Amino acid sequence: MRVSVIGGSDVDETTAAQARTVGRLLGERGHVVVCGGLGGVMEAACDGASAAGGETLGILPTSDRRDANEYVDTAIATGLGHARNALVVMNGDAVVAVDGGGGTLSELGYAAVYDRPTVGLGTHDAPHVEAVESAEAAVTYVESAANACQADAESDTTEDV
């Protein structure tokens, strides 16, 4: 599955370590990390995923793919600025938020609009965000929630036949 990892672009080492662990766990479990492609949480998550042999996708706010952090495998330049936040969320089957500010808050809003299972590590308190205490709990939650959503979607399709 694809998991959007969102969070601040200017973070301390503790937050970066959390994001790196989230990325590593996602990579180890065969999931693609989708992010905004720049620094902070985005870079740390991509670093972790890359170290684990995982795939990373960066949806950049700029119009130049070369702006992506060094751990992004596939960079998508949008030239949209923060408006690309909707694309980051829409391209994941679930969302993990690590810390973050206003940009992260907008992505959390899109996660609610697009009905993505969402988990948070030290991020904004919102009704649709499941707060957890560890990277391991975050990855376990999104795997479980996304699988449940897929099963619901498949049963809805079966019922229509």
CSV table of N, CA and C in Angstrom, one decimal:
chain,number,residue,atom,x,y,z
A,1,MET,N,0.8,-1.2,0.0
A,1,MET,CA,0.0,0.0,0.0
A,1,MET,C,0.9,1.2,0.0
A,2,ARG,N,0.3,2.3,-0.3
A,2,ARG,CA,1.0,3.6,-0.2
A,2,ARG,C,0.6,4.3,1.1
A,3,VAL,N,1.5,4.9,1.8
A,3,VAL,CA,1.2,5.6,3.0
A,3,VAL,C,1.8,7.0,2.9
A,4,SER,N,1.0,8.0,3.1
A,4,SER,CA,1.4,9.4,3.1
A,4,SER,C,2.0,9.7,4.5
A,5,VAL,N,3.2,10.1,4.5
A,5,VAL,CA,3.8,10.5,5.8
A,5,VAL,C,4.0,12.0,5.8
A,6,ILE,N,3.3,12.7,6.7
A,6,ILE,CA,3.3,14.2,6.7
A,6,ILE,C,3.8,14.7,8.0
A,7,GLY,N,4.3,15.9,7.9
A,7,GLY,CA,4.8,16.6,9.1
A,7,GLY,C,5.7,17.8,8.8
A,8,GLY,N,6.2,18.4,9.8
A,8,GLY,CA,7.0,19.6,9.6
A,8,GLY,C,8.2,19.5,8.8
A,9,SER,N,8.6,20.6,8.2
A,9,SER,CA,9.8,20.7,7.4
A,9,SER,C,11.0,21.1,8.2
A,10,ASP,N,10.8,21.6,9.4
A,10,ASP,CA,11.9,22.0,10.3
A,10,ASP,C,11.6,21.3,11.7
A,11,VAL,N,12.4,20.2,11.9
A,11,VAL,CA,12.1,19.4,13.1
A,11,VAL,C,13.3,19.2,13.9
A,12,ASP,N,13.1,18.8,15.2
A,12,ASP,CA,14.3,18.5,16.0
A,12,ASP,C,14.6,17.0,15.8
A,13,GLU,N,15.7,16.6,16.4
A,13,GLU,CA,16.2,15.2,16.1
A,13,GLU,C,15.3,14.1,16.6
A,14,THR,N,14.6,14.4,17.7
A,14,THR,CA,13.6,13.4,18.2
A,14,THR,C,12.5,13.2,17.2
A,15,THR,N,12.0,14.2,16.7
A,15,THR,CA,10.9,14.1,15.7
A,15,THR,C,11.5,13.4,14.4
A,16,ALA,N,12.6,13.8,14.0
A,16,ALA,CA,13.2,13.2,12.8
A,16,ALA,C,13.4,11.7,13.0
A,17,ALA,N,13.9,11.3,14.2
A,17,ALA,CA,14.1,9.9,14.5
A,17,ALA,C,12.7,9.1,14.5
A,18,GLN,N,11.7,9.8,15.0
A,18,GLN,CA,10.3,9.1,14.9
A,18,GLN,C,10.0,8.9,13.4
A,19,ALA,N,10.1,9.9,12.6
A,19,ALA,CA,9.8,9.9,11.2
A,19,ALA,C,10.7,8.8,10.5
A,20,ARG,N,11.9,8.8,10.8
A,20,ARG,CA,12.8,7.8,10.2
A,20,ARG,C,12.4,6.4,10.5
A,21,THR,N,12.0,6.2,11.8
A,21,THR,CA,11.5,4.9,12.2
A,21,THR,C,10.2,4.5,11.4
A,22,VAL,N,9.3,5.5,11.3
A,22,VAL,CA,8.1,5.2,10.5
A,22,VAL,C,8.4,4.8,9.1
A,23,GLY,N,9.3,5.6,8.5
A,23,GLY,CA,9.7,5.2,7.1
A,23,GLY,C,10.4,3.9,7.0
A,24,ARG,N,11.2,3.5,8.0
A,24,ARG,CA,11.9,2.3,8.0
A,24,ARG,C,10.9,1.1,8.1
A,25,LEU,N,10.0,1.2,9.0
A,25,LEU,CA,9.0,0.2,9.2
A,25,LEU,C,8.1,0.0,8.0
A,26,LEU,N,7.7,1.1,7.4
A,26,LEU,CA,6.9,1.0,6.1
A,26,LEU,C,7.7,0.4,5.0
A,27,GLY,N,9.0,0.8,4.9
A,27,GLY,CA,9.8,0.1,3.9
A,27,GLY,C,10.0,-1.4,4.1
A,28,GLU,N,10.3,-1.7,5.3
A,28,GLU,CA,10.5,-3.1,5.7
A,28,GLU,C,9.2,-4.0,5.4
A,29,ARG,N,8.1,-3.4,5.5
A,29,ARG,CA,6.8,-4.1,5.3
A,29,ARG,C,6.3,-4.0,3.8
A,30,GLY,N,7.1,-3.4,2.9
A,30,GLY,CA,6.8,-3.3,1.5
A,30,GLY,C,5.9,-2.2,1.1
A,31,HIS,N,5.7,-1.2,1.9
A,31,HIS,CA,4.8,-0.1,1.6
A,31,HIS,C,5.6,1.0,0.9
A,32,VAL,N,5.0,1.8,0.1
A,32,VAL,CA,5.5,3.0,-0.5
A,32,VAL,C,5.3,4.2,0.4
A,33,VAL,N,6.3,5.0,0.6
A,33,VAL,CA,6.2,6.2,1.4
A,33,VAL,C,5.9,7.3,0.4
A,34,VAL,N,4.8,8.0,0.6
A,34,VAL,CA,4.4,9.2,-0.1
A,34,VAL,C,4.6,10.4,0.8
A,35,CYS,N,5.2,11.5,0.3
A,35,CYS,CA,5.4,12.6,1.1
A,35,CYS,C,5.5,13.9,0.2
A,36,GLY,N,5.8,15.0,0.9
A,36,GLY,CA,6.0,16.3,0.2
A,36,GLY,C,7.3,16.4,-0.5
A,37,GLY,N,8.2,15.5,-0.2
A,37,GLY,CA,9.5,15.5,-0.9
A,37,GLY,C,10.6,16.4,-0.5
A,38,LEU,N,10.4,17.2,0.6
A,38,LEU,CA,11.4,18.2,1.0
A,38,LEU,C,12.1,17.7,2.2
A,39,GLY,N,12.4,18.6,3.2
A,39,GLY,CA,13.2,18.2,4.4
A,39,GLY,C,12.3,17.9,5.6
A,40,GLY,N,13.0,17.8,6.7
A,40,GLY,CA,12.3,17.5,8.0
A,40,GLY,C,11.7,16.1,8.0
A,41,VAL,N,10.4,16.0,8.4
A,41,VAL,CA,9.8,14.7,8.5
A,41,VAL,C,9.8,14.0,7.2
A,42,MET,N,9.6,14.8,6.1
A,42,MET,CA,9.6,14.2,4.8
A,42,MET,C,10.9,13.5,4.5
A,43,GLU,N,12.0,14.2,4.7
A,43,GLU,CA,13.3,13.6,4.4
A,43,GLU,C,13.6,12.4,5.3
A,44,ALA,N,13.3,12.6,6.6
A,44,ALA,CA,13.6,11.5,7.6
A,44,ALA,C,12.8,10.3,7.2
A,45,ALA,N,11.6,10.4,6.9
A,45,ALA,CA,10.8,9.2,6.5
A,45,ALA,C,11.3,8.5,5.3
A,46,CYS,N,11.7,9.3,4.3
A,46,CYS,CA,12.3,8.8,3.1
A,46,CYS,C,13.6,8.1,3.3
A,47,ASP,N,14.4,8.7,4.2
A,47,ASP,CA,15.7,8.1,4.6
A,47,ASP,C,15.5,6.7,5.2
A,48,GLY,N,14.5,6.7,6.2
A,48,GLY,CA,14.2,5.4,6.8
A,48,GLY,C,13.7,4.3,5.8
A,49,ALA,N,12.8,4.7,4.9
A,49,ALA,CA,12.3,3.8,3.9
A,49,ALA,C,13.4,3.3,3.0
A,50,SER,N,14.2,4.3,2.5
A,50,SER,CA,15.3,3.9,1.6
A,50,SER,C,16.3,3.0,2.3
A,51,ALA,N,16.7,3.2,3.5
A,51,ALA,CA,17.6,2.3,4.3
A,51,ALA,C,17.0,0.9,4.4
A,52,ALA,N,15.7,0.8,4.4
A,52,ALA,CA,15.1,-0.5,4.5
A,52,ALA,C,14.8,-1.1,3.1
A,53,GLY,N,15.2,-0.5,2.0
A,53,GLY,CA,14.9,-1.0,0.7
A,53,GLY,C,13.6,-0.6,0.2
A,54,GLY,N,12.9,0.3,0.8
A,54,GLY,CA,11.5,0.7,0.4
A,54,GLY,C,11.6,1.7,-0.7
A,55,GLU,N,10.4,2.0,-1.2
A,55,GLU,CA,10.2,3.0,-2.3
A,55,GLU,C,9.6,4.3,-1.8
A,56,THR,N,10.1,5.4,-2.3
A,56,THR,CA,9.6,6.7,-1.9
A,56,THR,C,9.2,7.5,-3.0
A,57,LEU,N,8.1,8.3,-2.8
A,57,LEU,CA,7.5,9.2,-3.8
A,57,LEU,C,7.3,10.6,-3.2
A,58,GLY,N,7.9,11.6,-3.8
A,58,GLY,CA,7.9,12.9,-3.3
A,58,GLY,C,7.0,13.8,-4.2
A,59,ILE,N,6.0,14.4,-3.7
A,59,ILE,CA,5.1,15.3,-4.5
A,59,ILE,C,5.5,16.7,-4.0
A,60,LEU,N,6.3,17.4,-4.8
A,60,LEU,CA,6.9,18.6,-4.5
A,60,LEU,C,6.0,19.9,-4.7
A,61,PRO,N,6.2,20.9,-3.9
A,61,PRO,CA,5.5,22.1,-4.0
A,61,PRO,C,6.1,23.0,-5.2
A,62,THR,N,7.3,22.7,-5.5
A,62,THR,CA,8.0,23.5,-6.5
A,62,THR,C,7.9,22.9,-7.9
A,63,SER,N,8.4,23.6,-8.9
A,63,SER,CA,8.3,23.2,-10.3
A,63,SER,C,9.6,22.5,-10.8
A,64,ASP,N,10.5,22.1,-9.9
A,64,ASP,CA,11.8,21.5,-10.2
A,64,ASP,C,11.9,20.2,-9.4
A,65,ARG,N,12.0,19.1,-10.1
A,65,ARG,CA,12.2,17.8,-9.5
A,65,ARG,C,13.5,17.7,-8.7
A,66,ARG,N,14.4,18.5,-9.1
A,66,ARG,CA,15.7,18.4,-8.4
A,66,ARG,C,15.7,19.0,-7.0
A,67,ASP,N,14.6,19.6,-6.6
A,67,ASP,CA,14.4,20.1,-5.2
A,67,ASP,C,14.1,19.0,-4.2
A,68,ALA,N,13.8,17.8,-4.7
A,68,ALA,CA,13.5,16.7,-3.8
A,68,ALA,C,14.7,16.3,-2.9
A,69,ASN,N,14.4,15.9,-1.7
A,69,ASN,CA,15.5,15.4,-0.9
A,69,ASN,C,16.2,14.2,-1.5
A,70,GLU,N,17.4,13.9,-1.1
A,70,GLU,CA,18.2,12.8,-1.7
A,70,GLU,C,17.6,11.4,-1.6
A,71,TYR,N,16.6,11.2,-0.7
A,71,TYR,CA,16.1,9.9,-0.5
A,71,TYR,C,14.8,9.6,-1.3
A,72,VAL,N,14.3,10.6,-2.1
A,72,VAL,CA,13.1,10.4,-2.9
A,72,VAL,C,13.5,9.7,-4.2
A,73,ASP,N,12.8,8.5,-4.4
A,73,ASP,CA,13.0,7.8,-5.6
A,73,ASP,C,12.3,8.4,-6.8
A,74,THR,N,11.1,8.8,-6.6
A,74,THR,CA,10.3,9.4,-7.7
A,74,THR,C,9.8,10.7,-7.2
A,75,ALA,N,10.3,11.8,-7.9
A,75,ALA,CA,9.9,13.2,-7.6
A,75,ALA,C,8.9,13.7,-8.6
A,76,ILE,N,7.8,14.2,-8.1
A,76,ILE,CA,6.8,14.8,-9.0
A,76,ILE,C,6.8,16.3,-8.7
A,77,ALA,N,7.2,17.1,-9.6
A,77,ALA,CA,7.2,18.6,-9.5
A,77,ALA,C,5.8,19.1,-9.8
A,78,THR,N,5.2,19.9,-8.9
A,78,THR,CA,3.8,20.4,-9.2
A,78,THR,C,3.8,21.9,-9.4
A,79,GLY,N,4.7,22.7,-8.8
A,79,GLY,CA,4.6,24.1,-8.9
A,79,GLY,C,3.4,24.7,-8.2
A,80,LEU,N,2.8,23.9,-7.3
A,80,LEU,CA,1.5,24.3,-6.7
A,80,LEU,C,1.7,24.9,-5.3
A,81,GLY,N,2.9,24.9,-4.7
A,81,GLY,CA,3.1,25.4,-3.4
A,81,GLY,C,2.3,24.4,-2.4
A,82,HIS,N,1.7,25.0,-1.4
A,82,HIS,CA,1.0,24.2,-0.4
A,82,HIS,C,-0.3,23.5,-1.0
A,83,ALA,N,-0.7,24.0,-2.1
A,83,ALA,CA,-1.9,23.4,-2.8
A,83,ALA,C,-1.6,21.9,-3.1
A,84,ARG,N,-0.3,21.5,-3.2
A,84,ARG,CA,0.0,20.1,-3.5
A,84,ARG,C,-0.3,19.2,-2.3
A,85,ASN,N,-0.6,19.8,-1.1
A,85,ASN,CA,-0.9,19.0,0.0
A,85,ASN,C,-2.1,18.0,-0.2
A,86,ALA,N,-3.0,18.4,-1.0
A,86,ALA,CA,-4.1,17.5,-1.3
A,86,ALA,C,-3.6,16.3,-2.1
A,87,LEU,N,-2.7,16.5,-3.0
A,87,LEU,CA,-2.1,15.4,-3.8
A,87,LEU,C,-1.3,14.5,-2.9
A,88,VAL,N,-0.6,15.0,-1.9
A,88,VAL,CA,0.1,14.1,-1.0
A,88,VAL,C,-0.8,13.1,-0.3
A,89,VAL,N,-1.9,13.6,0.2
A,89,VAL,CA,-2.9,12.8,0.9
A,89,VAL,C,-3.6,11.9,-0.1
A,90,MET,N,-4.0,12.4,-1.2
A,90,MET,CA,-4.8,11.6,-2.1
A,90,MET,C,-4.0,10.4,-2.7
A,91,ASN,N,-2.7,10.5,-2.7
A,91,ASN,CA,-1.9,9.4,-3.3
A,91,ASN,C,-1.4,8.4,-2.2
A,92,GLY,N,-2.0,8.5,-1.0
A,92,GLY,CA,-1.7,7.5,0.0
A,92,GLY,C,-3.0,6.8,0.3
A,93,ASP,N,-2.9,5.5,0.7
A,93,ASP,CA,-4.1,4.8,1.2
A,93,ASP,C,-4.4,5.0,2.7
A,94,ALA,N,-3.4,5.6,3.4
A,94,ALA,CA,-3.5,6.0,4.8
A,94,ALA,C,-2.5,7.1,5.0
A,95,VAL,N,-2.6,7.7,6.2
A,95,VAL,CA,-1.8,8.9,6.5
A,95,VAL,C,-1.2,8.7,7.9
A,96,VAL,N,0.1,9.0,8.0
A,96,VAL,CA,0.8,9.1,9.3
A,96,VAL,C,1.3,10.5,9.4
A,97,ALA,N,0.9,11.2,10.5
A,97,ALA,CA,1.3,12.6,10.7
A,97,ALA,C,2.3,12.5,11.9
A,98,VAL,N,3.5,13.1,11.7
A,98,VAL,CA,4.5,13.2,12.7
A,98,VAL,C,4.7,14.7,13.0
A,99,ASP,N,4.3,15.2,14.2
A,99,ASP,CA,4.5,16.6,14.5
A,99,ASP,C,3.8,17.5,13.5
A,100,GLY,N,4.4,18.6,13.2
A,100,GLY,CA,3.9,19.5,12.1
A,100,GLY,C,3.2,20.7,12.5
A,101,GLY,N,3.1,21.6,11.6
A,101,GLY,CA,2.5,22.9,11.8
A,101,GLY,C,1.2,23.1,10.9
A,102,GLY,N,1.1,24.3,10.3
A,102,GLY,CA,-0.1,24.6,9.5
A,102,GLY,C,-0.2,23.8,8.2
A,103,GLY,N,0.9,23.5,7.6
A,103,GLY,CA,0.8,22.7,6.4
A,103,GLY,C,0.3,21.3,6.7
A,104,THR,N,0.8,20.7,7.8
A,104,THR,CA,0.4,19.4,8.3
A,104,THR,C,-1.1,19.4,8.6
A,105,LEU,N,-1.5,20.5,9.2
A,105,LEU,CA,-2.9,20.7,9.6
A,105,LEU,C,-3.8,20.6,8.3
A,106,SER,N,-3.3,21.3,7.3
A,106,SER,CA,-4.1,21.3,6.0
A,106,SER,C,-4.2,19.9,5.5
A,107,GLU,N,-3.1,19.1,5.5
A,107,GLU,CA,-3.1,17.8,5.1
A,107,GLU,C,-4.0,16.9,5.9
A,108,LEU,N,-4.0,17.1,7.2
A,108,LEU,CA,-5.0,16.4,8.0
A,108,LEU,C,-6.4,16.7,7.6
A,109,GLY,N,-6.7,17.9,7.3
A,109,GLY,CA,-8.0,18.2,6.8
A,109,GLY,C,-8.4,17.5,5.5
A,110,TYR,N,-7.4,17.4,4.6
A,110,TYR,CA,-7.6,16.6,3.4
A,110,TYR,C,-7.8,15.1,3.7
A,111,ALA,N,-7.1,14.6,4.7
A,111,ALA,CA,-7.2,13.2,5.0
A,111,ALA,C,-8.7,13.0,5.5
A,112,ALA,N,-9.3,13.9,6.2
A,112,ALA,CA,-10.7,13.7,6.6
A,112,ALA,C,-11.6,13.8,5.4
A,113,VAL,N,-11.4,14.8,4.5
A,113,VAL,CA,-12.2,15.0,3.3
A,113,VAL,C,-12.2,13.7,2.5
A,114,TYR,N,-11.0,13.2,2.3
A,114,TYR,CA,-10.8,12.0,1.4
A,114,TYR,C,-10.9,10.7,2.1
A,115,ASP,N,-11.3,10.7,3.4
A,115,ASP,CA,-11.6,9.5,4.2
A,115,ASP,C,-10.4,8.6,4.2
A,116,ARG,N,-9.2,9.1,4.5
A,116,ARG,CA,-8.0,8.3,4.7
A,116,ARG,C,-7.9,7.9,6.2
A,117,PRO,N,-7.6,6.7,6.5
A,117,PRO,CA,-7.3,6.3,7.9
A,117,PRO,C,-6.0,7.2,8.3
A,118,THR,N,-6.1,7.8,9.4
A,118,THR,CA,-5.1,8.7,9.8
A,118,THR,C,-4.6,8.5,11.3
A,119,VAL,N,-3.3,8.5,11.5
A,119,VAL,CA,-2.8,8.3,12.8
A,119,VAL,C,-1.8,9.4,13.0
A,120,GLY,N,-1.6,9.8,14.3
A,120,GLY,CA,-0.7,10.9,14.6
A,120,GLY,C,0.2,10.6,15.7
A,121,LEU,N,1.4,11.1,15.5
A,121,LEU,CA,2.5,11.0,16.6
A,121,LEU,C,2.8,12.4,16.9
A,122,GLY,N,2.3,12.9,18.1
A,122,GLY,CA,2.6,14.3,18.5
A,122,GLY,C,2.2,15.3,17.6
A,123,THR,N,1.1,15.2,16.9
A,123,THR,CA,0.6,16.1,16.0
A,123,THR,C,-0.7,16.8,16.5
A,124,HIS,N,-1.4,17.4,15.6
A,124,HIS,CA,-2.7,18.1,15.9
A,124,HIS,C,-3.7,17.1,16.4
A,125,ASP,N,-4.5,17.6,17.4
A,125,ASP,CA,-5.7,16.9,17.9
A,125,ASP,C,-6.9,17.1,17.0
A,126,ALA,N,-7.3,16.1,16.3
A,126,ALA,CA,-8.5,16.2,15.4
A,126,ALA,C,-9.3,14.9,15.6
A,127,PRO,N,-10.7,15.0,15.4
A,127,PRO,CA,-11.5,13.9,15.6
A,127,PRO,C,-11.2,12.7,14.8
A,128,HIS,N,-10.7,12.8,13.6
A,128,HIS,CA,-10.4,11.7,12.8
A,128,HIS,C,-9.0,11.2,12.9
A,129,VAL,N,-8.2,11.8,13.7
A,129,VAL,CA,-6.8,11.4,13.9
A,129,VAL,C,-6.6,10.5,15.1
A,130,GLU,N,-6.2,9.3,14.9
A,130,GLU,CA,-5.9,8.3,16.0
A,130,GLU,C,-4.5,8.6,16.6
A,131,ALA,N,-4.5,9.1,17.8
A,131,ALA,CA,-3.2,9.4,18.5
A,131,ALA,C,-2.6,8.1,19.0
A,132,VAL,N,-1.3,8.0,18.7
A,132,VAL,CA,-0.5,6.9,19.2
A,132,VAL,C,0.8,7.4,19.8
A,133,GLU,N,1.5,6.5,20.5
A,133,GLU,CA,2.7,6.9,21.2
A,133,GLU,C,4.0,6.5,20.5
A,134,SER,N,4.0,5.6,19.5
A,134,SER,CA,5.2,5.1,18.9
A,134,SER,C,5.0,4.9,17.4
A,135,ALA,N,6.2,4.9,16.7
A,135,ALA,CA,6.2,4.6,15.2
A,135,ALA,C,5.6,3.3,14.9
A,136,GLU,N,5.9,2.3,15.7
A,136,GLU,CA,5.4,0.9,15.5
A,136,GLU,C,3.9,0.9,15.6
A,137,ALA,N,3.3,1.6,16.6
A,137,ALA,CA,1.9,1.7,16.7
A,137,ALA,C,1.2,2.4,15.6
A,138,ALA,N,1.9,3.4,15.0
A,138,ALA,CA,1.4,4.2,13.9
A,138,ALA,C,1.3,3.3,12.7
A,139,VAL,N,2.4,2.5,12.4
A,139,VAL,CA,2.4,1.7,11.2
A,139,VAL,C,1.4,0.5,11.3
A,140,THR,N,1.3,-0.1,12.5
A,140,THR,CA,0.3,-1.1,12.7
A,140,THR,C,-1.1,-0.6,12.6
A,141,TYR,N,-1.4,0.6,13.1
A,141,TYR,CA,-2.7,1.2,12.9
A,141,TYR,C,-3.1,1.4,11.5
A,142,VAL,N,-2.2,2.0,10.7
A,142,VAL,CA,-2.6,2.3,9.3
A,142,VAL,C,-2.7,1.1,8.5
A,143,GLU,N,-1.9,0.0,8.8
A,143,GLU,CA,-2.1,-1.2,8.1
A,143,GLU,C,-3.5,-1.8,8.4
A,144,SER,N,-3.8,-1.9,9.6
A,144,SER,CA,-5.1,-2.4,10.0
A,144,SER,C,-6.3,-1.6,9.5
A,145,ALA,N,-6.2,-0.3,9.6
A,145,ALA,CA,-7.3,0.5,9.2
A,145,ALA,C,-7.5,0.5,7.7
A,146,ALA,N,-6.4,0.5,6.9
A,146,ALA,CA,-6.4,0.5,5.5
A,146,ALA,C,-7.0,-0.8,5.0
A,147,ASN,N,-6.5,-1.9,5.6
A,147,ASN,CA,-7.1,-3.2,5.2
A,147,ASN,C,-8.6,-3.3,5.5
A,148,ALA,N,-9.0,-2.7,6.6
A,148,ALA,CA,-10.4,-2.7,6.9
A,148,ALA,C,-11.2,-1.9,5.9
A,149,CYS,N,-10.7,-0.8,5.5
A,149,CYS,CA,-11.3,0.1,4.5
A,149,CYS,C,-11.4,-0.7,3.1
A,150,GLN,N,-10.3,-1.4,2.8
A,150,GLN,CA,-10.3,-2.2,1.5
A,150,GLN,C,-11.4,-3.3,1.6
A,151,ALA,N,-11.4,-4.0,2.7
A,151,ALA,CA,-12.4,-5.0,2.8
A,151,ALA,C,-13.9,-4.5,2.7
A,152,ASP,N,-14.1,-3.3,3.3
A,152,ASP,CA,-15.4,-2.7,3.2
A,152,ASP,C,-15.7,-2.3,1.8
A,153,ALA,N,-14.8,-1.8,1.1
A,153,ALA,CA,-15.0,-1.4,-0.3
A,153,ALA,C,-15.2,-2.6,-1.2
A,154,GLU,N,-14.5,-3.7,-0.9
A,154,GLU,CA,-14.8,-4.9,-1.7
A,154,GLU,C,-16.1,-5.5,-1.4
A,155,SER,N,-16.6,-5.5,-0.2
A,155,SER,CA,-17.9,-6.0,0.2
A,155,SER,C,-19.0,-5.1,-0.4
A,156,ASP,N,-18.8,-3.8,-0.5
A,156,ASP,CA,-19.7,-3.0,-1.2
A,156,ASP,C,-19.9,-3.3,-2.7
A,157,THR,N,-18.8,-3.6,-3.3
A,157,THR,CA,-18.8,-4.0,-4.7
A,157,THR,C,-19.5,-5.3,-4.9
A,158,THR,N,-19.2,-6.2,-4.0
A,158,THR,CA,-19.9,-7.6,-4.1
A,158,THR,C,-21.4,-7.5,-4.0
A,159,GLU,N,-21.8,-6.6,-3.0
A,159,GLU,CA,-23.2,-6.4,-2.8
A,159,GLU,C,-24.0,-5.8,-4.0
A,160,ASP,N,-23.2,-5.1,-4.8
A,160,ASP,CA,-23.9,-4.4,-6.0
A,160,ASP,C,-24.1,-5.4,-7.1
A,161,VAL,N,-23.5,-6.6,-7.0
A,161,VAL,CA,-23.6,-7.5,-8.1
A,161,VAL,C,-24.9,-8.3,-8.1
